[in-house]
Coordinates of C-alpha atoms in Angstrom, one line a residue:
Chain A
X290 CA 23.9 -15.4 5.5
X291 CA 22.7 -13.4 8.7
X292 CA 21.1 -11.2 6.2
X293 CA 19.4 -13.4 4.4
X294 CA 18.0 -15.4 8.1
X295 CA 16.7 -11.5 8.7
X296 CA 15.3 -11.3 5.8
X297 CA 13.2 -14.5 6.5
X298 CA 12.5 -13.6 10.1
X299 CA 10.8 -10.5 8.5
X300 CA 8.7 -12.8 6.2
X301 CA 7.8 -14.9 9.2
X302 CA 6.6 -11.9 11.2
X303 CA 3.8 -11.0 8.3
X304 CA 3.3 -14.9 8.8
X305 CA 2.6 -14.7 12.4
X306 CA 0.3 -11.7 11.8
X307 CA -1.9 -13.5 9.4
X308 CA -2.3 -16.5 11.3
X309 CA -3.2 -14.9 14.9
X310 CA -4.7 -11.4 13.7
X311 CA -8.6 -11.6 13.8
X312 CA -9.0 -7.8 12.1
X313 CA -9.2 -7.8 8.5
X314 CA -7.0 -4.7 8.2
X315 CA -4.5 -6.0 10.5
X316 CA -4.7 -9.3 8.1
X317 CA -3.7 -6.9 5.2
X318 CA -0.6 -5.2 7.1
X319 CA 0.5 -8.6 7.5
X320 CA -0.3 -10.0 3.6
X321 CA 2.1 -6.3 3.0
X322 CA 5.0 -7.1 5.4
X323 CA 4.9 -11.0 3.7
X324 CA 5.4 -9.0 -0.2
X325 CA 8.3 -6.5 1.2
X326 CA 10.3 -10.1 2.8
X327 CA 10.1 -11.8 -0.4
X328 CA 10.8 -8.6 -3.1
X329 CA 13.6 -7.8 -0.4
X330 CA 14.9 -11.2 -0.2
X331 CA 15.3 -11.8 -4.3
X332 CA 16.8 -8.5 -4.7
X333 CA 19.5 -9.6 -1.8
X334 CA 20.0 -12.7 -3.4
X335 CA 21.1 -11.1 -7.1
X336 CA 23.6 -8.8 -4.9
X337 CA 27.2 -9.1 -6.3
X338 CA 30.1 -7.1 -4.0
X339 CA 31.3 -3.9 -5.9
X340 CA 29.0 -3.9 -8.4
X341 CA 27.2 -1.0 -9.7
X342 CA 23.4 -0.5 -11.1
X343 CA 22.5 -2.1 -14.1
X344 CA 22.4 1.1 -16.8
X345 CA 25.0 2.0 -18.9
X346 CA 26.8 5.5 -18.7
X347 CA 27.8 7.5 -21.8
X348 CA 31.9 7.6 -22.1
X349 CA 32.3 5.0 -18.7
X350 CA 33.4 1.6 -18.9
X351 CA 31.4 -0.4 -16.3
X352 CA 33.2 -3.4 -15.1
X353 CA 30.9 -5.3 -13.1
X354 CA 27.1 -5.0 -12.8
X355 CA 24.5 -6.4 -10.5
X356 CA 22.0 -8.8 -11.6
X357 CA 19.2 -6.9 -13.7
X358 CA 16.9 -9.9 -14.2
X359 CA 15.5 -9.9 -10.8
X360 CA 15.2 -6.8 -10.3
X361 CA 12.5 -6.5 -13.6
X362 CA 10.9 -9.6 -11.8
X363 CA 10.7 -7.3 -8.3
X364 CA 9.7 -4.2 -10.5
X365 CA 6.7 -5.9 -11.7
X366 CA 6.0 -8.1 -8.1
X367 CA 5.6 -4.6 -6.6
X368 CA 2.7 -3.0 -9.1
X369 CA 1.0 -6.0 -8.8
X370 CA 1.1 -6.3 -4.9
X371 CA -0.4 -2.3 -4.9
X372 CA -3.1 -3.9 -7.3
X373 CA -4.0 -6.5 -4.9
X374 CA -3.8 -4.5 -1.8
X375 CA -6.4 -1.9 -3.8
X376 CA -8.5 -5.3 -4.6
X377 CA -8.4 -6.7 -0.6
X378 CA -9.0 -3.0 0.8
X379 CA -12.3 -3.2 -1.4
X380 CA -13.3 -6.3 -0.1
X381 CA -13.0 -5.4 3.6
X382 CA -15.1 -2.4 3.4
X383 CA -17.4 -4.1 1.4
X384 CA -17.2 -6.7 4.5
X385 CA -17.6 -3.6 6.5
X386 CA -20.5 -2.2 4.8
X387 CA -22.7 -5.6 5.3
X388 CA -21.2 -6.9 9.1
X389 CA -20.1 -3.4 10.6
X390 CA -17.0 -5.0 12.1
X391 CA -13.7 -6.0 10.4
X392 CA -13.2 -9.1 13.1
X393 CA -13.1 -12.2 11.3
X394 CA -14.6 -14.3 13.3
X395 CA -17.7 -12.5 14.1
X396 CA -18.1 -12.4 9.5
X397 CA -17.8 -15.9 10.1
X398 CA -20.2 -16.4 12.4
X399 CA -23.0 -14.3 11.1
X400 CA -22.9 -16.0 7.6
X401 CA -23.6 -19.2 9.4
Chain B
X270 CA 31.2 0.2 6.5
X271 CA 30.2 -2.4 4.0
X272 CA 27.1 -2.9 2.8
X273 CA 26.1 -6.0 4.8
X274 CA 26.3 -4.2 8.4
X275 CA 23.7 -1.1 6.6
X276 CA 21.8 -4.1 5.2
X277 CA 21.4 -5.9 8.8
X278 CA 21.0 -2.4 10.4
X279 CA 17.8 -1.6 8.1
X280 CA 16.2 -5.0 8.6
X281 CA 16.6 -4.9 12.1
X282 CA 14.6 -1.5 11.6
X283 CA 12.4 -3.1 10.0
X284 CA 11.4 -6.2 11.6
X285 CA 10.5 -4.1 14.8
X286 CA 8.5 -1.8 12.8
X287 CA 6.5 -4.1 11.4
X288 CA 6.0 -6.1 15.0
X289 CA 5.1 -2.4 15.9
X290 CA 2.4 -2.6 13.3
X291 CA 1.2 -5.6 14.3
X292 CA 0.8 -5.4 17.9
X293 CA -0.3 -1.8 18.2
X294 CA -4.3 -1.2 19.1
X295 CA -4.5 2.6 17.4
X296 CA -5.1 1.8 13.1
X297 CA -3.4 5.1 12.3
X298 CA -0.4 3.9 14.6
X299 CA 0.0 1.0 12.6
X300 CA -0.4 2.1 9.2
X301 CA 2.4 4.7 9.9
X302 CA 4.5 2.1 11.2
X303 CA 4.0 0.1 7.5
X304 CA 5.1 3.2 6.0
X305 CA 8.2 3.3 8.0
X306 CA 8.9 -0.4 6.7
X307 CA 8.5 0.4 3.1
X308 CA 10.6 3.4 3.3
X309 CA 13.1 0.9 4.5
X310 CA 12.8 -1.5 1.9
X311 CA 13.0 1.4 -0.7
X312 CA 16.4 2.1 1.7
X313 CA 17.8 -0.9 1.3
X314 CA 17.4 -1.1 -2.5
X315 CA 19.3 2.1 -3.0
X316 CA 22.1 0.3 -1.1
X317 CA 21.7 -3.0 -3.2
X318 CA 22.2 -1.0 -6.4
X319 CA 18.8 -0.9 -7.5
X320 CA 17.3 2.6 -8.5
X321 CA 14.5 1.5 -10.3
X322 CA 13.4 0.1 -7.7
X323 CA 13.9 2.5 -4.8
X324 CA 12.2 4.8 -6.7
X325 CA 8.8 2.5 -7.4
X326 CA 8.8 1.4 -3.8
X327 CA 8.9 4.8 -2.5
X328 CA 6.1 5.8 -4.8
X329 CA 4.5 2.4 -3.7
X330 CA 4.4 3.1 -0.2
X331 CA 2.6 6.8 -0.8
X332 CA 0.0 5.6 -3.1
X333 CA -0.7 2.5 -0.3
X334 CA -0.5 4.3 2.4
X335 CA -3.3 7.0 0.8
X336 CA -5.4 4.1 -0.1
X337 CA -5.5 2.3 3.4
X338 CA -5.8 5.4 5.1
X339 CA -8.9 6.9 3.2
X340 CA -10.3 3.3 3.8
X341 CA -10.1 2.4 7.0
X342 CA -9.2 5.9 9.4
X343 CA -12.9 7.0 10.1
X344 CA -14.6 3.3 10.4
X345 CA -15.1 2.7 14.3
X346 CA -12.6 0.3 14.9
X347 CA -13.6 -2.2 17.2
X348 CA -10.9 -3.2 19.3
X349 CA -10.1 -7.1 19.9
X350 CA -11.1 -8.2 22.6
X351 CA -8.4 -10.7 24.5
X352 CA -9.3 -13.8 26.0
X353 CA -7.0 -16.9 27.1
X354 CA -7.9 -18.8 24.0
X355 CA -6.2 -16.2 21.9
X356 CA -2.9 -15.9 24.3
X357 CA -2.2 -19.8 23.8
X358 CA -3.3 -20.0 19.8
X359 CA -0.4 -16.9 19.7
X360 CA 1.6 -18.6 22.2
X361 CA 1.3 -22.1 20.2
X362 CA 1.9 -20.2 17.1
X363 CA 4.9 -18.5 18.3
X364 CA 6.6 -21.6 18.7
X365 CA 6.1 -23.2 15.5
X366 CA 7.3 -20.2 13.8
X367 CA 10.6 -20.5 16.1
X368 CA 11.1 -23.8 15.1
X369 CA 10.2 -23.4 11.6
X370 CA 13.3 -20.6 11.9
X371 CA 16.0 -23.0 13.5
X372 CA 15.2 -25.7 10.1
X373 CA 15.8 -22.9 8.0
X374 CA 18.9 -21.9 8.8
X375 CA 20.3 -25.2 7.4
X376 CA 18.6 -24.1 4.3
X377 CA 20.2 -20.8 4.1
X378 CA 23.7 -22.3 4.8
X379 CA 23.3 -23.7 1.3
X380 CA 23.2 -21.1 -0.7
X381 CA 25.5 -19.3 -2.5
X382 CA 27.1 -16.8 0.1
X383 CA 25.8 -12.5 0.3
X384 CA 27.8 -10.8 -2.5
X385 CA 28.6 -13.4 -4.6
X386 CA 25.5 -15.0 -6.8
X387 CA 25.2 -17.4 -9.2
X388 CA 25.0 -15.3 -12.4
X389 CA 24.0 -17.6 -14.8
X390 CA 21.6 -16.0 -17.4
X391 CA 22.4 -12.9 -16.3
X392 CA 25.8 -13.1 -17.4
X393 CA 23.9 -12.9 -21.5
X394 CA 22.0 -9.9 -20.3
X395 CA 24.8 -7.7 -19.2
X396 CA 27.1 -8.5 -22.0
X397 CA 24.8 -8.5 -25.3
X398 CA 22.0 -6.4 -23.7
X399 CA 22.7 -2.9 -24.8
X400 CA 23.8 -4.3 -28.2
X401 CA 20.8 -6.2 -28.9
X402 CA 18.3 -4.1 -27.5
X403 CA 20.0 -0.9 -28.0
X404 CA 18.9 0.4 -24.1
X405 CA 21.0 1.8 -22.1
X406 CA 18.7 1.0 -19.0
X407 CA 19.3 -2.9 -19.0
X408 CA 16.2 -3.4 -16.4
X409 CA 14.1 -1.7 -19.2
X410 CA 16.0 -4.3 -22.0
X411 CA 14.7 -7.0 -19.9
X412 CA 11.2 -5.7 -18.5
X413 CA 10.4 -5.0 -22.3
X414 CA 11.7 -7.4 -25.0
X415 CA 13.7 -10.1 -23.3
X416 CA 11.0 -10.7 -20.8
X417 CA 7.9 -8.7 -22.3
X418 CA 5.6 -11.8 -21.5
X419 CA 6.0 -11.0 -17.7
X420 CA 4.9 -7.7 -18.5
X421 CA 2.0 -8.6 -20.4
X422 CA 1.2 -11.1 -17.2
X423 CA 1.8 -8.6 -15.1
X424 CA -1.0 -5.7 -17.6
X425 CA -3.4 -8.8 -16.9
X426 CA -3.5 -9.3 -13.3
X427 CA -3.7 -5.7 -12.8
X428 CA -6.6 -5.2 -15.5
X429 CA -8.3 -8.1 -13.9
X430 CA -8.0 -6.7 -10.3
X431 CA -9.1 -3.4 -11.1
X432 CA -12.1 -5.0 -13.1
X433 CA -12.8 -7.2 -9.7
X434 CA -12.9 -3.9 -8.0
X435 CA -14.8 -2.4 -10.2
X436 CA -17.6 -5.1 -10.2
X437 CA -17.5 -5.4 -6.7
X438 CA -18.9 -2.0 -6.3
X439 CA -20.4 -2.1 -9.7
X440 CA -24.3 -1.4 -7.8
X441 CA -23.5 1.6 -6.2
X442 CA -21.4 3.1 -9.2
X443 CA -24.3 2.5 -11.2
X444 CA -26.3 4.3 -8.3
X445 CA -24.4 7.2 -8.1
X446 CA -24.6 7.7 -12.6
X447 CA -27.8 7.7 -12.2
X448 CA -28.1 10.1 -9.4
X449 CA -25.5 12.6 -11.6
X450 CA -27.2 12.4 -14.8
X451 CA -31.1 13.1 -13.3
X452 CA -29.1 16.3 -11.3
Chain C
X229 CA -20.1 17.5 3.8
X230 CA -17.2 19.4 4.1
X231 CA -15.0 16.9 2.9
X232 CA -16.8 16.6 -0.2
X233 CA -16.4 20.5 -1.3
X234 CA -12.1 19.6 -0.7
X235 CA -10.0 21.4 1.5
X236 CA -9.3 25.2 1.9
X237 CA -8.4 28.0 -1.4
X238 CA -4.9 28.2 -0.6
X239 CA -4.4 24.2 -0.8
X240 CA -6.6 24.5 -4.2
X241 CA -4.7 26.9 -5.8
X242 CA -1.2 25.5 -5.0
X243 CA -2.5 22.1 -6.1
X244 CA -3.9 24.3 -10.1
X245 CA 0.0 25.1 -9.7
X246 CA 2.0 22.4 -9.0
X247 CA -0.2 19.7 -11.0
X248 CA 1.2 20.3 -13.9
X249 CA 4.8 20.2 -12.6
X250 CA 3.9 16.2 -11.0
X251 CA 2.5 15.7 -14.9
X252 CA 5.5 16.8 -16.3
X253 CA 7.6 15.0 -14.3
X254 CA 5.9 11.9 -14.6
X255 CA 6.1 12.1 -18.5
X256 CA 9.7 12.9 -18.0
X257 CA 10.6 9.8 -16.1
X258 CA 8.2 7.6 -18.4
X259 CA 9.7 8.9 -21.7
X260 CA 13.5 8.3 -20.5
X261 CA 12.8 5.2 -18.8
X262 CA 15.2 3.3 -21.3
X263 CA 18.0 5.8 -20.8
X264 CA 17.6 6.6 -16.7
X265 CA 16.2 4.3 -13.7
X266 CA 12.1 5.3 -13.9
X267 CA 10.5 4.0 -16.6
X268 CA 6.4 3.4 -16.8
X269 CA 6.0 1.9 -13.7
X270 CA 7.5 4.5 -11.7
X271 CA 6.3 7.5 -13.7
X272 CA 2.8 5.6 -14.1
X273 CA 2.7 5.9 -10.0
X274 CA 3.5 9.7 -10.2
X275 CA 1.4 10.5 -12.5
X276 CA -1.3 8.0 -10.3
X277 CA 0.0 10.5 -7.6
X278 CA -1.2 13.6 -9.4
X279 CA -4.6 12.5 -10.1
X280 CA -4.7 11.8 -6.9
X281 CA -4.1 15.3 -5.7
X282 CA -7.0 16.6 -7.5
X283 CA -9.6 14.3 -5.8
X284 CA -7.3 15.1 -2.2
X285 CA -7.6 18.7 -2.8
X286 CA -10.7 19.5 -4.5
X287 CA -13.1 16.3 -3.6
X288 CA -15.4 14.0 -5.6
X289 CA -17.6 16.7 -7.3
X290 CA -14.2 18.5 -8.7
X291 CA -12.7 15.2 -9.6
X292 CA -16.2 14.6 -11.9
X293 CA -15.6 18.5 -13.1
X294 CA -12.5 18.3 -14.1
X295 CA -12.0 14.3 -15.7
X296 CA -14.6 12.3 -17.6
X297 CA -13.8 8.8 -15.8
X298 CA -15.8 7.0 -18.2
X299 CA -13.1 8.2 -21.2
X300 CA -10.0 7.4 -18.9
X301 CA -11.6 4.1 -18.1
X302 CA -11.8 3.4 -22.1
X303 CA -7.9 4.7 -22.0
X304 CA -7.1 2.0 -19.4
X305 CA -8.4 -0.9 -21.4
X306 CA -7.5 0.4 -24.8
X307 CA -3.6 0.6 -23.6
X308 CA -3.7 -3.0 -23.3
X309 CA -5.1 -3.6 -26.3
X310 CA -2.0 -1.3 -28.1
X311 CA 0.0 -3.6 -25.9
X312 CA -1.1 -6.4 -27.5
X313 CA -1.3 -5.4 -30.9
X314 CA 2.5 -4.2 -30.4
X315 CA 2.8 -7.7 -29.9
X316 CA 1.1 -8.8 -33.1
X317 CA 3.0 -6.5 -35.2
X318 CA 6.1 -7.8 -33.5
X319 CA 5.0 -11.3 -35.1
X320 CA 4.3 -9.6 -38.5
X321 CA 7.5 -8.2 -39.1
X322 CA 10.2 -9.8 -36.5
X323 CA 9.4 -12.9 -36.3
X324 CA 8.3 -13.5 -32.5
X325 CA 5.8 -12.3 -30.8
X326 CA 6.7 -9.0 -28.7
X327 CA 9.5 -9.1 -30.9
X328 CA 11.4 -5.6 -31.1
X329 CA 10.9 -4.9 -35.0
X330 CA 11.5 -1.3 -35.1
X331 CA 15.4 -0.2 -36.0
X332 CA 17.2 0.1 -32.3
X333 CA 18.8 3.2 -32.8
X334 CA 22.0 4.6 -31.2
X335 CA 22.8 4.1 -28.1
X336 CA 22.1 7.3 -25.4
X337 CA 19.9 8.8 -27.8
X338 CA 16.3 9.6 -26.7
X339 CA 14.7 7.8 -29.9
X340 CA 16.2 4.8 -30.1
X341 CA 15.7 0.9 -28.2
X342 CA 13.1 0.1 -30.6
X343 CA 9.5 -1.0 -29.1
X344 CA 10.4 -0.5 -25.7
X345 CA 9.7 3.6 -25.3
X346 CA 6.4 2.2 -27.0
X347 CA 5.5 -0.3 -24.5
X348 CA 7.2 1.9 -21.3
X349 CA 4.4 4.7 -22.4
X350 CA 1.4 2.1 -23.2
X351 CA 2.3 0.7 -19.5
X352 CA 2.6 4.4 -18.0
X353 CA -0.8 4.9 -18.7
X354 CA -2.4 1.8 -17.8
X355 CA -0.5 1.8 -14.5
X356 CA -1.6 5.6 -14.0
X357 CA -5.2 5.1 -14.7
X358 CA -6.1 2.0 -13.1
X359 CA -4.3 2.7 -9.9
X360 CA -6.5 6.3 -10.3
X361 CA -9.2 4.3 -10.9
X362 CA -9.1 2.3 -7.9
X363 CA -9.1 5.6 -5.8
X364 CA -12.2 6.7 -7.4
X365 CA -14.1 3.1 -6.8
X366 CA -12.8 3.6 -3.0
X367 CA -14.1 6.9 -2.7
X368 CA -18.3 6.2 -4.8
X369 CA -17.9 3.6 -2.0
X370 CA -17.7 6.1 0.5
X371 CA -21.0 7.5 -0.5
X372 CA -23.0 4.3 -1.0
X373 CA -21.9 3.6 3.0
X374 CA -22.9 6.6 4.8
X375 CA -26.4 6.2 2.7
X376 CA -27.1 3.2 4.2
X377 CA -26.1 3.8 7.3

């Protein structure tokens, strides 16, 4: 429970930092911290109490095991947010390269 | 000490880390400090039994940190500048976000407790997995034949933001080719 | 300009060394990824990591000596075309699509689990060479900015 309310106050931090921040990089750090809360939080939700890793041992008997099916889900969240972060860094510094700044607000108001 | 009190340790880490990140004015400062929150998610999957994962997330966390650094360390950053507008819109903000906290924990109360999860398909996957699939890694048995769709979902959205990359800086590429193959 | 001739010999020859170590490695982790934790998206990041090292160490111009990106781009989108025709096949002779068709083996044994080596190497490679390829698009960008500037 008080992990889980972490969790989400970890989520809501990269919230705040999205909504206030007026740099594009610090916009990014944010969208980041946002991806780590919610892989974190499904991987905390599959957790079962003395339970080991998911792969079988040659010659041991494994009783219980922790969930494995979110844990492929979080294995493939996690390429894909490196992906988008690689996508979002090239549109900032192509940002960059036209407006010279990376505050939003000034983008904004030179487009018109 | 069990696993929850490491667990509340590490995100207490890391929730001041990444308000580190946030509020700092130096870039360098702050991408550091996203560092130091990934390598404590990769922590805190090694505790929650998940080594597949630890290891991508550490790996993660190099290759991201490479990229943002190479991008962003020599552009003059210009710094924010303050005004009163900003202090209240953060202030305002602030305050939603607290309240939107207090709801939640109504929401948290219903679910199933830390430790104990619901288990439902997952029960399937541990028992027939290595029989049926005949891998001993069940995260693999279910990344690639229970659940190879996601993976194909997952080869798509990467192909498709490396292509939006690519394209996005498709004029210059095409400059610099030509400027190669004249030399 | 001096960043774009790499860094110093001593970095440049311990990077010759140890490349082929991180290569290793990463083949190592992708090719057991159905018997130990790893598997292609962690050994497709190291090997993403190597490449990396080359263009850290020896800059842009060593990076176009020593890869031809126009082949590894072909690599990158013909892995996901294998991936898909894996798939295909898997309808021709299992039944389903992505269907594991080939005989599973024994357990523990390096050859064995069916399509999934397959797919865990097909993914290794797309992983490693996209997420290269990203670092190479950042760096021509490099370029094109302090030309205009």
């Amino acid at each position: 429970m008080t992990v889980y309310l972490l969790c989400f106050l970890l989520f809501l931090v990269g919230f705040y930092g999205v909504l206030t921040k007026r740099d594009l990089v610090k916009i990014i750090l944010s969208l980041t911290i946002m991806g780590y809360a919610v892989n974190l939080f499904l991987i905390l939700f599959a957790y079962r109490d003395q339970a080991l890793f998911p792969i079988l041992k040659e010659g041991v008997n494994m009783e219980a095991m922790v969930d494995p099916l979110p844990q492929a889900l979080v294995l493939t969240s996690i390429v894909i947010e490196l992906g988008t972060t690689a996508l979002l860094v090239t549109i900032a510094l192509k940002l960059f390269q036209k407006y010279k700044t990376f505050d939003i607000t000034k983008i904004r108001r030179l487009s018109g | 000490m069990p696993t929850e009190t490491w667990l509340i340790f590490i995100l207490i880490f890391m929730i001041l880390g990444s308000i580190t990140a946030l509020e700092l004015k130096d870039i360098l400062s702050s991408i550091i400090s996203i560092g130091i929150v990934g390598l404590g998610v990769s922590v805190a999957f090694l505790f929650m039994q998940a080594p597949d994962l630890a290891i991508v997330q550490f790996l993660f966390e190099i290759f991201a940190m490479i990229i943002l650094l190479r991008a962003f360390l020599k552009k003059d950053y210009h710094q924010e500048s303050t005004s009163r507008l900003n202090w209240l819109l953060s202030g305002v903000t602030i305050i939603v976000l607290i309240a939107i906290f207090l709801f939640s924990i109504s929401v948290f109360n219903a679910l199933p407790p830390f430790g104990q999860p619901l288990l439902t398909t997952a029960e399937h996957y541990i028992a027939h997995g290595a029989a049926e699939t005949g891998a001993a890694n069940l995260v693999a048995s279910v990344i690639l034949d229970y659940r190879a769709y996601d993976t194909l979902g997952e080869i798509t959205v990467l192909f498709t933001a490396i292509l939006g990359s690519l394209t996005i800086l498709r004029i210059q590429s095409q400059r610099k080719k030509e400027g190669s193959e004249s030399s | 300009m001096n960043e774009q001739q790499g860094m110093t010999l001593i970095v440049k020859t311990i990077t010759r060394i140890i490349l082929w170590m991180i290569f290793l490695y990463g083949i190592y982790i992708i090719l057991h990824g159905h018997l130990t934790p790893g598997g292609g998206f962690g050994g497709g990041v190291i090997i993403a990591l190597g490449f990396l090292s080359i263009m850290l160490a020896y800059g842009r111009s060593g990076v176009d000596e020593w890869l031809n990106i126009k082949f590894l781009h072909d690599l990158e989108t013909s892995s996901v075309l294998l991936f898909l025709i894996v798939g295909i096949l898997g309808i021709a002779l299992g039944g389903a699509f992505l269907a594991n068709f080939i005989n599973h083996g024994s357990l523990f044994h390096l050859l064995s689990a069916g399509t999934i080596p397959v797919l865990n190497i097909l993914i290794g490679i797309k992983v490693a060479l996209s997420l290269f390829l990203v670092v190479i698009v950042l760096a021509h960008m490099h370029i094109g900015e302090g030309g205009q500037s």
